[in-house]
mmCIF file of C-alpha atoms and ligand atoms in Angstrom:
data_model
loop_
_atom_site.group_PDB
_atom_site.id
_atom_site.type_symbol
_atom_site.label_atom_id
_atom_site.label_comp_id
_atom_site.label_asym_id
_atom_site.label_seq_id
_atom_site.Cartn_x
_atom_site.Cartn_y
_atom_site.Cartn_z
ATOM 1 C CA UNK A 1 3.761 1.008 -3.744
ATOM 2 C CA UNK A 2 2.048 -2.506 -3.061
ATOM 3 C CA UNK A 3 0.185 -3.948 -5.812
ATOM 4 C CA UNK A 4 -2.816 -5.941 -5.361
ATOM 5 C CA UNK A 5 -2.660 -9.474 -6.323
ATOM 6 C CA UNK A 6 -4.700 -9.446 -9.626
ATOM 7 C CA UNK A 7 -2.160 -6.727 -10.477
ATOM 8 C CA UNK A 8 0.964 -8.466 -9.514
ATOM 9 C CA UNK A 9 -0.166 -11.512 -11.406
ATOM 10 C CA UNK A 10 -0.467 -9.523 -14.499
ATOM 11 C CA UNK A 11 2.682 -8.151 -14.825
ATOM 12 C CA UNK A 12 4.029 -11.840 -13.563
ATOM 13 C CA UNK A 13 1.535 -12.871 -16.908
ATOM 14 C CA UNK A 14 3.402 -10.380 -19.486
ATOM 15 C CA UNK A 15 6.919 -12.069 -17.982
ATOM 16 C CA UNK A 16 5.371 -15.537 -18.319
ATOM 17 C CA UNK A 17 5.497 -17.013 -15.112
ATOM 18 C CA UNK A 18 2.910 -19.403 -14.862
ATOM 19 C CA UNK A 19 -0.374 -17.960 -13.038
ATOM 20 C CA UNK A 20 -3.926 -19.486 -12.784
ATOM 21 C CA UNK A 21 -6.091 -18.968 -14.998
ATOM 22 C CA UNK A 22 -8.678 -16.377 -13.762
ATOM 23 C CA UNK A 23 -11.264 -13.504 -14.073
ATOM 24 C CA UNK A 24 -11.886 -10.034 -12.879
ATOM 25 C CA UNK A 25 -15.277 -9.848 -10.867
ATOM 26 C CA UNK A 26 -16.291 -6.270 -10.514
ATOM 27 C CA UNK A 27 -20.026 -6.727 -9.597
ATOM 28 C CA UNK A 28 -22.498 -9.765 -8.074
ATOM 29 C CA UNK A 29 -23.769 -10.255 -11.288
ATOM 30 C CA UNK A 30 -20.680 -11.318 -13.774
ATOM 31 C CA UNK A 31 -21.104 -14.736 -14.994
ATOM 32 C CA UNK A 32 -18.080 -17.306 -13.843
ATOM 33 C CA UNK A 33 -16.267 -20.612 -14.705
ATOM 34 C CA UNK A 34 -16.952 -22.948 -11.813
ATOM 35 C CA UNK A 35 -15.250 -24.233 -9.700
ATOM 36 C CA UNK A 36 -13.193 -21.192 -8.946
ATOM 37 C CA UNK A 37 -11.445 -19.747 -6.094
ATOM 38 C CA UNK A 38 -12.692 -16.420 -5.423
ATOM 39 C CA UNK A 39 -10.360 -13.991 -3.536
ATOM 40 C CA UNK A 40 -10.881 -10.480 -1.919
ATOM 41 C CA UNK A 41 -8.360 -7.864 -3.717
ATOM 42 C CA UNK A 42 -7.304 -5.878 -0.684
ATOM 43 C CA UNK A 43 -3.959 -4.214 -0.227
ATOM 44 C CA UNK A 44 -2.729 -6.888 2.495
ATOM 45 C CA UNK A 45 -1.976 -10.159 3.432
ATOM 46 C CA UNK A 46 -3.941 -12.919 5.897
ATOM 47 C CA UNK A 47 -6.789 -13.222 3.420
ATOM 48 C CA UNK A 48 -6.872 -17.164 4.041
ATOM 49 C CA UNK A 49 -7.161 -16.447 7.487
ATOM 50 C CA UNK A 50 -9.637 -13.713 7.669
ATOM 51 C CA UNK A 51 -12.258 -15.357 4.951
ATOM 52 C CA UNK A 52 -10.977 -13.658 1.768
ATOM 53 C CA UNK A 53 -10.409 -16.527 -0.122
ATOM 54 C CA UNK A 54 -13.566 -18.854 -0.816
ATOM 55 C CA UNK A 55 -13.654 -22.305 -2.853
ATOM 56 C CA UNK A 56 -16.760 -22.574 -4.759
ATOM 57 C CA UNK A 57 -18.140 -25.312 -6.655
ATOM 58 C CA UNK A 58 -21.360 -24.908 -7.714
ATOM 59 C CA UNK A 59 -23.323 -21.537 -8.749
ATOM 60 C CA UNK A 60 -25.092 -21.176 -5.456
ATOM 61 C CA UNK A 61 -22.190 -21.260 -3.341
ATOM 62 C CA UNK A 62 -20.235 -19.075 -5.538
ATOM 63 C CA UNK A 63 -22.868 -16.393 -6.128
ATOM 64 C CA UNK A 64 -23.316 -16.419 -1.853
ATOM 65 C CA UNK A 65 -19.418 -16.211 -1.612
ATOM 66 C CA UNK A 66 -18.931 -13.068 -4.212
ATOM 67 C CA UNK A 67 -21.704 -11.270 -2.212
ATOM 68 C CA UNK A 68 -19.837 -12.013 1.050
ATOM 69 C CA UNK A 69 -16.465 -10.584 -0.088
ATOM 70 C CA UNK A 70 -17.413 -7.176 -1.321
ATOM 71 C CA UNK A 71 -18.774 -6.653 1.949
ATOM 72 C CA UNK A 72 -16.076 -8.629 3.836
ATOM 73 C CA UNK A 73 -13.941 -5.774 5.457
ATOM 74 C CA UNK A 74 -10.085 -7.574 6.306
ATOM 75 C CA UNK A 75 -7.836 -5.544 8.287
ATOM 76 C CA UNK A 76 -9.908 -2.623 7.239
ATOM 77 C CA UNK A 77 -10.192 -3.235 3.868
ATOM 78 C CA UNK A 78 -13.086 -3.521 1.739
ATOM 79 C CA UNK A 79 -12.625 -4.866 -2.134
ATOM 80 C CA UNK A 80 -13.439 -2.934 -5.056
ATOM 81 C CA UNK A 81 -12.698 -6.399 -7.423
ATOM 82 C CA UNK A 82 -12.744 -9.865 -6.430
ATOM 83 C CA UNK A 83 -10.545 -12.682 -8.351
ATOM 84 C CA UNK A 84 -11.469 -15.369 -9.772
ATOM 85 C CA UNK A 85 -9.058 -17.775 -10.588
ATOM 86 C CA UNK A 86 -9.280 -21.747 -11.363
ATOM 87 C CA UNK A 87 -9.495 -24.328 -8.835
ATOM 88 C CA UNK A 88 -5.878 -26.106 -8.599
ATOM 89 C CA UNK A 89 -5.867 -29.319 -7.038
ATOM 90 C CA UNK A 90 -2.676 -28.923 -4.125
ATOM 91 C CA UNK A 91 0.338 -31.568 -3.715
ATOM 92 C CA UNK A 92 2.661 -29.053 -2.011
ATOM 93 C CA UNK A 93 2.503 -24.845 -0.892
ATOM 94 C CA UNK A 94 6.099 -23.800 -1.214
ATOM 95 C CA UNK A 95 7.129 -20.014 -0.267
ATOM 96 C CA UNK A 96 9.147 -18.120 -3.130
ATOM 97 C CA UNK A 97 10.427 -14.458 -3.259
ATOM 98 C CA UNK A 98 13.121 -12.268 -5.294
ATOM 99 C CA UNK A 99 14.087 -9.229 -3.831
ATOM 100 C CA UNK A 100 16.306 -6.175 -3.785
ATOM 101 C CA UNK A 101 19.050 -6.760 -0.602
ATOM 102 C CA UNK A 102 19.984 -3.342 0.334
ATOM 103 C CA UNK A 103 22.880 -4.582 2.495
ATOM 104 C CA UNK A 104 24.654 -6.391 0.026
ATOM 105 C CA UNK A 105 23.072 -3.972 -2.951
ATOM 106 C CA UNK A 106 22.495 -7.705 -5.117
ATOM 107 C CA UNK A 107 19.168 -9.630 -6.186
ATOM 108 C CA UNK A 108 18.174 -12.405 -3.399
ATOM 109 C CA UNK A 109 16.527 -15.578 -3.628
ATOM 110 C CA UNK A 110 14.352 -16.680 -0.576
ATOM 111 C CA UNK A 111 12.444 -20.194 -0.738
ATOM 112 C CA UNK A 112 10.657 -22.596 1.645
ATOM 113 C CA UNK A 113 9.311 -26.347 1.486
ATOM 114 C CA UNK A 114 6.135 -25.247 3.370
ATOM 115 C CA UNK A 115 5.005 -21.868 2.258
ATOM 116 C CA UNK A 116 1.315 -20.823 2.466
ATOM 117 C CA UNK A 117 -0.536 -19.427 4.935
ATOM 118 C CA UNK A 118 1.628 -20.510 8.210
ATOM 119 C CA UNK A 119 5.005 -19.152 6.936
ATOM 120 C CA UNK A 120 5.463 -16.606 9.200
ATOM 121 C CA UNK A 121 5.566 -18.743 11.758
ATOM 122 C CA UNK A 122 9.313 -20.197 9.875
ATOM 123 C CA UNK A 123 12.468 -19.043 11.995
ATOM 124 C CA UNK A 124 14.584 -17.175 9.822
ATOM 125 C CA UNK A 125 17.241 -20.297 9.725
ATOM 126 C CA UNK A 126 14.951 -22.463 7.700
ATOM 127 C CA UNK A 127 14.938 -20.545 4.097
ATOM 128 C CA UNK A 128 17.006 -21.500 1.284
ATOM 129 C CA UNK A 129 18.567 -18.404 0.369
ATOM 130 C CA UNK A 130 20.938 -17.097 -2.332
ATOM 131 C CA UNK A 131 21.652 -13.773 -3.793
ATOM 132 C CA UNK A 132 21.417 -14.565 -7.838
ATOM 133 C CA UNK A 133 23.516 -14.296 -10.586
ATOM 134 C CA UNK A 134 22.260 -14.944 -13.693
ATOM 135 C CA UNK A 135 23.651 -18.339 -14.031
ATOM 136 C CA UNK A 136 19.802 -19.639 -13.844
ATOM 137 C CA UNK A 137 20.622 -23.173 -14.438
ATOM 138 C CA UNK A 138 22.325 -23.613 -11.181
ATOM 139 C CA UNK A 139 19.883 -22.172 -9.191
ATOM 140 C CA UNK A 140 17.132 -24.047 -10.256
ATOM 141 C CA UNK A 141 19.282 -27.098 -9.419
ATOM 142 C CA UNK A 142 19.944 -25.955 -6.096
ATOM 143 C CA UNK A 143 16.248 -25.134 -5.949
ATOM 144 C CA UNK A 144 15.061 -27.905 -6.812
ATOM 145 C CA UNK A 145 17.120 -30.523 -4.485
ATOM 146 C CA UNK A 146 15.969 -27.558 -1.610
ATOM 147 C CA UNK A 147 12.697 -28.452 -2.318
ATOM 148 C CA UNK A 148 12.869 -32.247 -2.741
ATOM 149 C CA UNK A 149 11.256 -31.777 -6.685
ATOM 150 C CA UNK A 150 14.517 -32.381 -8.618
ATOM 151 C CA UNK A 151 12.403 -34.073 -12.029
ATOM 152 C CA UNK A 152 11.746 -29.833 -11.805
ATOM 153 C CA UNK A 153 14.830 -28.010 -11.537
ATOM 154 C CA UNK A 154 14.720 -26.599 -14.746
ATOM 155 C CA UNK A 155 11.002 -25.378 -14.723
ATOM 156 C CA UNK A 156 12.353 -23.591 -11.452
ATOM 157 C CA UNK A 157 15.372 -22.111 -12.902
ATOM 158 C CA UNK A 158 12.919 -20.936 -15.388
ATOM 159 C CA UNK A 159 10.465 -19.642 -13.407
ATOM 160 C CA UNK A 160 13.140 -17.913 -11.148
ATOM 161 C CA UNK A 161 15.042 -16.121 -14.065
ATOM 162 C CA UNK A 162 11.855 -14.779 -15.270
ATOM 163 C CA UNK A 163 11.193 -13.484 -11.821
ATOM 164 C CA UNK A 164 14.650 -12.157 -12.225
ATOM 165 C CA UNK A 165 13.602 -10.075 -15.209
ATOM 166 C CA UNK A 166 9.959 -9.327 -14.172
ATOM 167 C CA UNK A 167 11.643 -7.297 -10.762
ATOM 168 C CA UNK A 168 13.863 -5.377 -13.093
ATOM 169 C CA UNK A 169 11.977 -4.406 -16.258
ATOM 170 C CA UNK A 170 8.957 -3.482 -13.317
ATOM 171 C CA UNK A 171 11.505 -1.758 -10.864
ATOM 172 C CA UNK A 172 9.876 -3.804 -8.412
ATOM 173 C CA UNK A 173 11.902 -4.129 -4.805
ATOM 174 C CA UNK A 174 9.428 -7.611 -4.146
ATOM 175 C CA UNK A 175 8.080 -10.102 -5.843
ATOM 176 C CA UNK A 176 6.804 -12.836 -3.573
ATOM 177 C CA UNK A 177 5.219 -16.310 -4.479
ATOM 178 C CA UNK A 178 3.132 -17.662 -1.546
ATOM 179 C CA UNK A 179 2.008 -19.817 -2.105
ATOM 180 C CA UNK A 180 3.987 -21.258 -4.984
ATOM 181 C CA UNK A 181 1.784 -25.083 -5.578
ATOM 182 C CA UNK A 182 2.467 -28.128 -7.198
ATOM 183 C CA UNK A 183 -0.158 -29.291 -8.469
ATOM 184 C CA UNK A 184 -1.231 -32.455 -8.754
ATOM 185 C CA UNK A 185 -0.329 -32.919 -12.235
ATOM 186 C CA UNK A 186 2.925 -31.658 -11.566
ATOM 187 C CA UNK A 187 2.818 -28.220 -12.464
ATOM 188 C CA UNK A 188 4.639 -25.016 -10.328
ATOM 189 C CA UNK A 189 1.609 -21.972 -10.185
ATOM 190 C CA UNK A 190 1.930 -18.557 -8.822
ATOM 191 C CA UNK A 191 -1.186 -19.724 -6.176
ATOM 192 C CA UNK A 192 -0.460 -15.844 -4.577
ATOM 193 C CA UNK A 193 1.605 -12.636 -5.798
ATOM 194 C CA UNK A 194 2.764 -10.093 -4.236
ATOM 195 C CA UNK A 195 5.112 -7.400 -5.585
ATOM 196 C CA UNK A 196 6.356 -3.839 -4.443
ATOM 197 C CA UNK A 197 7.129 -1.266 -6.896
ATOM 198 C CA UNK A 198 9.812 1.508 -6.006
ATOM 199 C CA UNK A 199 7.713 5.130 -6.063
ATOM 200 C CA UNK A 200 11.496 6.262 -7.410
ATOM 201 C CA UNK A 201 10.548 5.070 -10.570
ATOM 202 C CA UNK A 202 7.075 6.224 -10.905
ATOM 203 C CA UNK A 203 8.430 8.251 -13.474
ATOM 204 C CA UNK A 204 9.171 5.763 -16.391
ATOM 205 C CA UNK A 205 5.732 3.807 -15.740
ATOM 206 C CA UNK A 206 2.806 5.492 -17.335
ATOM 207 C CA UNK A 207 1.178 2.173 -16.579
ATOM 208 C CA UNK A 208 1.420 2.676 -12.838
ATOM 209 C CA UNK A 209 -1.405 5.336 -12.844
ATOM 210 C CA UNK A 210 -4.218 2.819 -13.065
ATOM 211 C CA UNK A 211 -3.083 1.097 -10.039
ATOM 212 C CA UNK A 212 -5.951 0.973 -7.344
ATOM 213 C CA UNK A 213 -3.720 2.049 -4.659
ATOM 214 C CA UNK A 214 -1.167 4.334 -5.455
ATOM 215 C CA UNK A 215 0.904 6.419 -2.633
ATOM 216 C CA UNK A 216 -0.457 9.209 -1.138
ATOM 217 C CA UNK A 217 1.314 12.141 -3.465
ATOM 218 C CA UNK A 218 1.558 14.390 0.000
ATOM 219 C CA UNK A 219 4.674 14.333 2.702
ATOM 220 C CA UNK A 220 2.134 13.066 5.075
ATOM 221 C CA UNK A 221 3.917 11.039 7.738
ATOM 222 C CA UNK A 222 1.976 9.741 10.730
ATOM 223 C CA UNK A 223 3.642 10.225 13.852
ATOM 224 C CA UNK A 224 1.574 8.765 16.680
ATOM 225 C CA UNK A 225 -1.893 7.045 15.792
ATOM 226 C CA UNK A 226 -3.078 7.910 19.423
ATOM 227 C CA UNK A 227 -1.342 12.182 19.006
ATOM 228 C CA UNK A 228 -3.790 14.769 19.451
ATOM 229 C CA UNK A 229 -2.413 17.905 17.440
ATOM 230 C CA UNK A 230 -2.109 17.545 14.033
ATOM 231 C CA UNK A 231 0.054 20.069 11.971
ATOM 232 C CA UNK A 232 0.361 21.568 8.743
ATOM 233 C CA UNK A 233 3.054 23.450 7.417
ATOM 234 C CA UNK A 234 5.033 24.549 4.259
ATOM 235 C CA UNK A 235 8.682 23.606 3.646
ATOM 236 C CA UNK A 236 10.031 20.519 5.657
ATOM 237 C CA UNK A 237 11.982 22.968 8.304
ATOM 238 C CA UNK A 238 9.104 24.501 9.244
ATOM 239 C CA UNK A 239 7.365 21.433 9.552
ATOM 240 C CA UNK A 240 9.344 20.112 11.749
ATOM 241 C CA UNK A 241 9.683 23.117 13.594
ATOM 242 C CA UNK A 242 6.017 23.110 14.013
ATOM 243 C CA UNK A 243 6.097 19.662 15.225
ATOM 244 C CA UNK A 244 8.639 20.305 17.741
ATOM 245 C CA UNK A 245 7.312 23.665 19.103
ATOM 246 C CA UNK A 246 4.120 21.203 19.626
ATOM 247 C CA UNK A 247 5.970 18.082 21.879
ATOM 248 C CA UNK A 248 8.317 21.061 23.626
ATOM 249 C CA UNK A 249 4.467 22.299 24.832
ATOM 250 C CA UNK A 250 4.242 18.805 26.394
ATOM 251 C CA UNK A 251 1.325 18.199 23.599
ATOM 252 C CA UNK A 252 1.652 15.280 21.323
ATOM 253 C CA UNK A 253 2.201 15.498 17.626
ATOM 254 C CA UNK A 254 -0.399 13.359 15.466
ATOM 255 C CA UNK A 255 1.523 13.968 12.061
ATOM 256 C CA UNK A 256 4.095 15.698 10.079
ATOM 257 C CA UNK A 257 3.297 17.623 6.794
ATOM 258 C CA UNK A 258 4.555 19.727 4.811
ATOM 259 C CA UNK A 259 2.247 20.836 1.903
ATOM 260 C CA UNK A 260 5.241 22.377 -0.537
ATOM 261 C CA UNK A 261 5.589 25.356 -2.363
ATOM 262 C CA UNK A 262 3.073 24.172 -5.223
ATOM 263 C CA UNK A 263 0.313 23.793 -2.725
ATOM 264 C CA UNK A 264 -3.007 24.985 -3.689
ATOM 265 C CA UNK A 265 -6.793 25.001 -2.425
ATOM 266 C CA UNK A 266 -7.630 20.845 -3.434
ATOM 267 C CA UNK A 267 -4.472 19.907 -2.185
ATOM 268 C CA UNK A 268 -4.429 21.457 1.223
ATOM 269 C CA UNK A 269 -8.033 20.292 1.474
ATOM 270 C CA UNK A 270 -6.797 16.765 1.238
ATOM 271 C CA UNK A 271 -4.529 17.594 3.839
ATOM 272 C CA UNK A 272 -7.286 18.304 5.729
ATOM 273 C CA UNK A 273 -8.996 15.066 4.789
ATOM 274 C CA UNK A 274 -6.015 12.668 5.787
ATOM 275 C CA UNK A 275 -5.917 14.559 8.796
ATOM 276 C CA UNK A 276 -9.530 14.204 10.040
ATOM 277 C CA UNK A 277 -9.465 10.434 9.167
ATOM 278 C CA UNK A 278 -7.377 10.051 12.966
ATOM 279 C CA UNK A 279 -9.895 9.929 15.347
ATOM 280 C CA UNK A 280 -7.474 11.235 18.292
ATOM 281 C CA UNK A 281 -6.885 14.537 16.598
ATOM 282 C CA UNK A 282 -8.111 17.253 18.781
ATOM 283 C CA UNK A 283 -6.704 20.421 17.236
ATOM 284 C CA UNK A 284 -4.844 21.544 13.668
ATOM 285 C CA UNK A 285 -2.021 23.755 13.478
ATOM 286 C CA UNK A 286 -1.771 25.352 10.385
ATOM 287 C CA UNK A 287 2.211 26.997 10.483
ATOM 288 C CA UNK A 288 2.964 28.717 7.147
ATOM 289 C CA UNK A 289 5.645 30.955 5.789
ATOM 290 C CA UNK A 290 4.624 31.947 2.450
ATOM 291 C CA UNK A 291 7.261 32.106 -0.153
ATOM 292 C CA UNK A 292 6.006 30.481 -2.957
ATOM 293 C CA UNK A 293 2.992 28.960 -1.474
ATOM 294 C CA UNK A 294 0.247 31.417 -1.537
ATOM 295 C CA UNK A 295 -1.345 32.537 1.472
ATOM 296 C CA UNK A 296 -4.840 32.788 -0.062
ATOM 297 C CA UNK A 297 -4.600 29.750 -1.437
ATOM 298 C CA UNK A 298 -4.473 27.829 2.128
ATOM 299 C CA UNK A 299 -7.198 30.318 3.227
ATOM 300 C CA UNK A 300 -9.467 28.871 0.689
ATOM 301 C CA UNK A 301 -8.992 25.288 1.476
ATOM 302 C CA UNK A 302 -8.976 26.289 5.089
ATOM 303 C CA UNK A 303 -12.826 27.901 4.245
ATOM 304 C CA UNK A 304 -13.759 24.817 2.201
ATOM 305 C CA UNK A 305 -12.588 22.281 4.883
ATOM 306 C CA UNK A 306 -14.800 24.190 7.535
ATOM 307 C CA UNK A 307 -18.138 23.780 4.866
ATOM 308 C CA UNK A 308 -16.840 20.755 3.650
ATOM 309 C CA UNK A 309 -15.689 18.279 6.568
ATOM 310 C CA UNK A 310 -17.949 17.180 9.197
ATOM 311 C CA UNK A 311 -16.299 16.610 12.428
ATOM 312 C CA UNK A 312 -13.760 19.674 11.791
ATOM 313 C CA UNK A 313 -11.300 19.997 15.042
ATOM 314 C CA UNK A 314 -10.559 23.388 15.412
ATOM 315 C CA UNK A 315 -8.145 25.067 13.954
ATOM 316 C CA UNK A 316 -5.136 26.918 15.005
ATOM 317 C CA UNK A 317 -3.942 29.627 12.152
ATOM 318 C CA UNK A 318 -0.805 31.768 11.282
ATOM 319 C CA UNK A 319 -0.479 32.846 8.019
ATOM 320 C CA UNK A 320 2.300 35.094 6.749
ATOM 321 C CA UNK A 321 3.949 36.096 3.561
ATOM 322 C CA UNK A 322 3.245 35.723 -0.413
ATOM 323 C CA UNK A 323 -0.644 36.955 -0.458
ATOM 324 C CA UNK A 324 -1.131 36.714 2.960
ATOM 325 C CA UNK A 325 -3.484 40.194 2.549
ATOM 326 C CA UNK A 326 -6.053 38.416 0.353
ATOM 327 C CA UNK A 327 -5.644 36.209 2.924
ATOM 328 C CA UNK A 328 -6.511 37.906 5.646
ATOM 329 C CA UNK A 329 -9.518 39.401 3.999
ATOM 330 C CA UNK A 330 -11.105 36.146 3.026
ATOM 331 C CA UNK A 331 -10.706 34.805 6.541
ATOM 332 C CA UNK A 332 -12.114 38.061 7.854
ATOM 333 C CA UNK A 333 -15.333 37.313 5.484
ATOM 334 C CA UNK A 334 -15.677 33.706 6.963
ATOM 335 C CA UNK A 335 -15.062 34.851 11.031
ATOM 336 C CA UNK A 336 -11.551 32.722 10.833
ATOM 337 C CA UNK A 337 -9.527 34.536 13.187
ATOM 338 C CA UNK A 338 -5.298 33.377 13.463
ATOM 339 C CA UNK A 339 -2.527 34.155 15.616
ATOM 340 C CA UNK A 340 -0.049 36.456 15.113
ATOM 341 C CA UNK A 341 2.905 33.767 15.998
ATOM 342 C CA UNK A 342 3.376 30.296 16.363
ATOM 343 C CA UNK A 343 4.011 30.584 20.261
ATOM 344 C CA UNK A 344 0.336 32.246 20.250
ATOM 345 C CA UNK A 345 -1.260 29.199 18.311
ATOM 346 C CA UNK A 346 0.685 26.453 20.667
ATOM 347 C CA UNK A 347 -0.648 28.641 23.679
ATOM 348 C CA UNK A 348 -4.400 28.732 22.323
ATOM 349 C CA UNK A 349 -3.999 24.627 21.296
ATOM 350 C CA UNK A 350 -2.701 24.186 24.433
ATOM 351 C CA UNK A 351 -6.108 26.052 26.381
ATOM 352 C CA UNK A 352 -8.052 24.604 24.202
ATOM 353 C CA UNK A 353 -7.081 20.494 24.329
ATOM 354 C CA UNK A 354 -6.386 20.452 28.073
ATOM 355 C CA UNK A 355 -9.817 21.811 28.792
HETATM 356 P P1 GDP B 1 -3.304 -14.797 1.567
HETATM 357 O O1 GDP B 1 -3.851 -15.555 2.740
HETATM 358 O O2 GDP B 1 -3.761 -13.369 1.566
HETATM 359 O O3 GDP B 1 -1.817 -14.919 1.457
HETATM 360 O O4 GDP B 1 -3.966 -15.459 0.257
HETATM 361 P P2 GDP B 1 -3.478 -16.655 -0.668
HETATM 362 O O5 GDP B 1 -3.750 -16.298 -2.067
HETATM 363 O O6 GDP B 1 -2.078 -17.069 -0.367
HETATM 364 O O7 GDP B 1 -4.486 -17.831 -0.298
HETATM 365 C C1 GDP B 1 -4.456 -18.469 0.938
HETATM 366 C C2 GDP B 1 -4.573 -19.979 0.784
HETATM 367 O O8 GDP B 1 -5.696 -20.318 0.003
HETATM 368 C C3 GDP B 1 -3.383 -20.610 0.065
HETATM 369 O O9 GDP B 1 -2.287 -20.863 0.900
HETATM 370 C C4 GDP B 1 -4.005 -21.900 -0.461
HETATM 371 O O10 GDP B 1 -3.946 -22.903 0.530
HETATM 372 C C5 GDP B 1 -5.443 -21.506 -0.703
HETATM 373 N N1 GDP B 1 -5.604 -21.309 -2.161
HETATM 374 C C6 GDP B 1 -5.306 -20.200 -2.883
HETATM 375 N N2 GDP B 1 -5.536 -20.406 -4.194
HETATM 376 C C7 GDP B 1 -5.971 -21.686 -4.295
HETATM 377 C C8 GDP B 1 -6.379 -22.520 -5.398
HETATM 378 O O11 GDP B 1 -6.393 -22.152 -6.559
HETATM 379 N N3 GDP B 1 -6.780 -23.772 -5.093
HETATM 380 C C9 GDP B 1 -6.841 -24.221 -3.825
HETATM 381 N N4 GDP B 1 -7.273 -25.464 -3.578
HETATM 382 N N5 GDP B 1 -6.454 -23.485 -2.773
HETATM 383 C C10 GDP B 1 -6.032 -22.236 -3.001
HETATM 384 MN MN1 MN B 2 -0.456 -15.756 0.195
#
């Protein structure tokens, strides 16, 4: 899960890495410390780029700029809460970031002179990177000759070993620091967080629930943003049956889901939801094999979803197993009809997209 930057700097707060000093904006009207820096919190990067972050220095500009940015949609994204942080006066944007390496299963230390907005454009080559022990003191020497700031080598050891800490006590997998400034009175600031959580761990973080946007708790997996049959199914083999009895008909799959055995009525009609969302969808197969999921559950979400969702593509049905007779008999009441097999709903989907 990807925090948003307000919440990556807060956990980077409790671990006492050095972070602006700032304010939560929730609506036009909250009164604020000028000047400030006010910044869209949306669930991806580019803000700079696409007008998401604003300088504002008097009360007019800043009142105009808070009014732009809940209404300022970047890459999709509209913000519920806008940040706003003190204005730090630049020297230097550097690029820092712990994270888990996978290949080499050890903590790794990426840095770059010129971080900020333009880092991407950085070949690979050009980082200072070193997996870390926790022999801090070096580090921040190596760091800080990297970096050309040696009067700071211990503030960076400092600030790294607390990044150290703040990944593991968080089970984060990311914490990144771009930019990282210097300010002109010589202090390091976290100008920009970001920081991945691992979903492994949701367990042992209570905390985690008031996150504004937590994974989707469903196995939905997009498979083609431009597919036209979208599936739903219960138990992953019969998912991906259903998926491949779909591309062996020469259709093409939009998704893979499987709902599980403790689906019931509100979350099959989210299914339904995230499905309907994909614009290219032209037809739902609904594939399930009742064991523990109940059949009459799925009916009742599949009655909702037809009141409920505008748009609706139609649907494709075969039901069988655990209560598939109440089933049947609430379908009935609603005019649902279903197929008695799989090959029969791929047939119909078939008829009915190539039309
Ligand atoms: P991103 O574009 O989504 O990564 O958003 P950032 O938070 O990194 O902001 C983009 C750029 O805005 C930074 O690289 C800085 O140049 C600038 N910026 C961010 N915070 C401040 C600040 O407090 N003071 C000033 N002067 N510039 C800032
Ligand atoms: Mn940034």
């Amino acid at each position: 899960m990807n925090l948003l930057e307000y919440e990556a700097k807060q956990l980077l707060k409790n671990s006492d890495v050095p972070t602006p000093s700032s304010q939560l904006i929730l609506d036009a009207n909250t009164h604020i410390t000028l000047p400030v820096v006010l910044k869209s919190q949306v669930p991806t990067g580019g803000r700079g780029k696409h007008g998401g972050v604003i300088v504002a220095t008097t009360k007019d500009v800043a009142s105009d700029a808070i009014k732009t940015l809940f209404t300022l949609p970047i890459k999709g994204f509209v913000p519920k809460k806008i940040l706003a942080e003190e204005l730090l006066l630049i020297r230097c944007e550097f690029y820092l970031s712990i994270s888990i390496d996978r290949d080499t299963s050890t903590i790794r230390l990426l840095a770059h002179k010129s971080g900020g907005m333009e880092i991407e454009s950085e070949d690979h080559e050009s980082f200072f990177s070193r997996i870390i022990s926790t022999d801090f003191k070096q580090v921040g020497d190596e760091l800080a000759d990297y970096l050309a700031i040696p009067n700071l080598a211990f503030t960076l050891g400092d600030i790294v070993k607390k990044l150290y800490h703040c990944l593991i006590e968080n089970d984060a997998t990311l914490i990144e620091i771009n930019p990282l400034i210097l300010t002109t009175d010589t202090r390091l600031v976290a100008g920009d967080a970001k920081i991945v959580v691992d979903d492994a761990a949701q367990f042992r973080h209570a905390d985690w629930k008031s996150y504004e946007y937590r994974p989707d708790d469903s196995n939905f997996v997009l498979l083609d943003d431009h597919g036209t049959v979208a599936t739903i199914a219960n138990g992953a083999g019969l998912a991906m049956a259903t998926v491949d009895a779909v591309e062996e008909s020469g259709l093409h799959s939009a998704n893979f889901l499987d709902i599980g055995g403790g689906a019931n009525k509100e979350s099959v009609l989210d299914a339904f939801r995230t499905i309907t969302k994909q614009s290219s969808v032209k037809a739902i197969v609904i594939n399930i094999f009742a064991g523990i999921t109940r059949c009459d559950e799925v009916a009742k979400a599949i009655i909702a979803a037809k009141q409920q969702i505008d748009f609706l593509p139609p649907l494709f049905i075969r039901l069988t197993g655990t209560n598939a007779d109440a089933a049947n008999t609430l379908l009935n009441e609603h005019h649902i009809s279903q197929f008695p097999s799989l090959k029969a709903c791929i047939s119909a989907v078939k008829e009915s997209v190539e039309k």
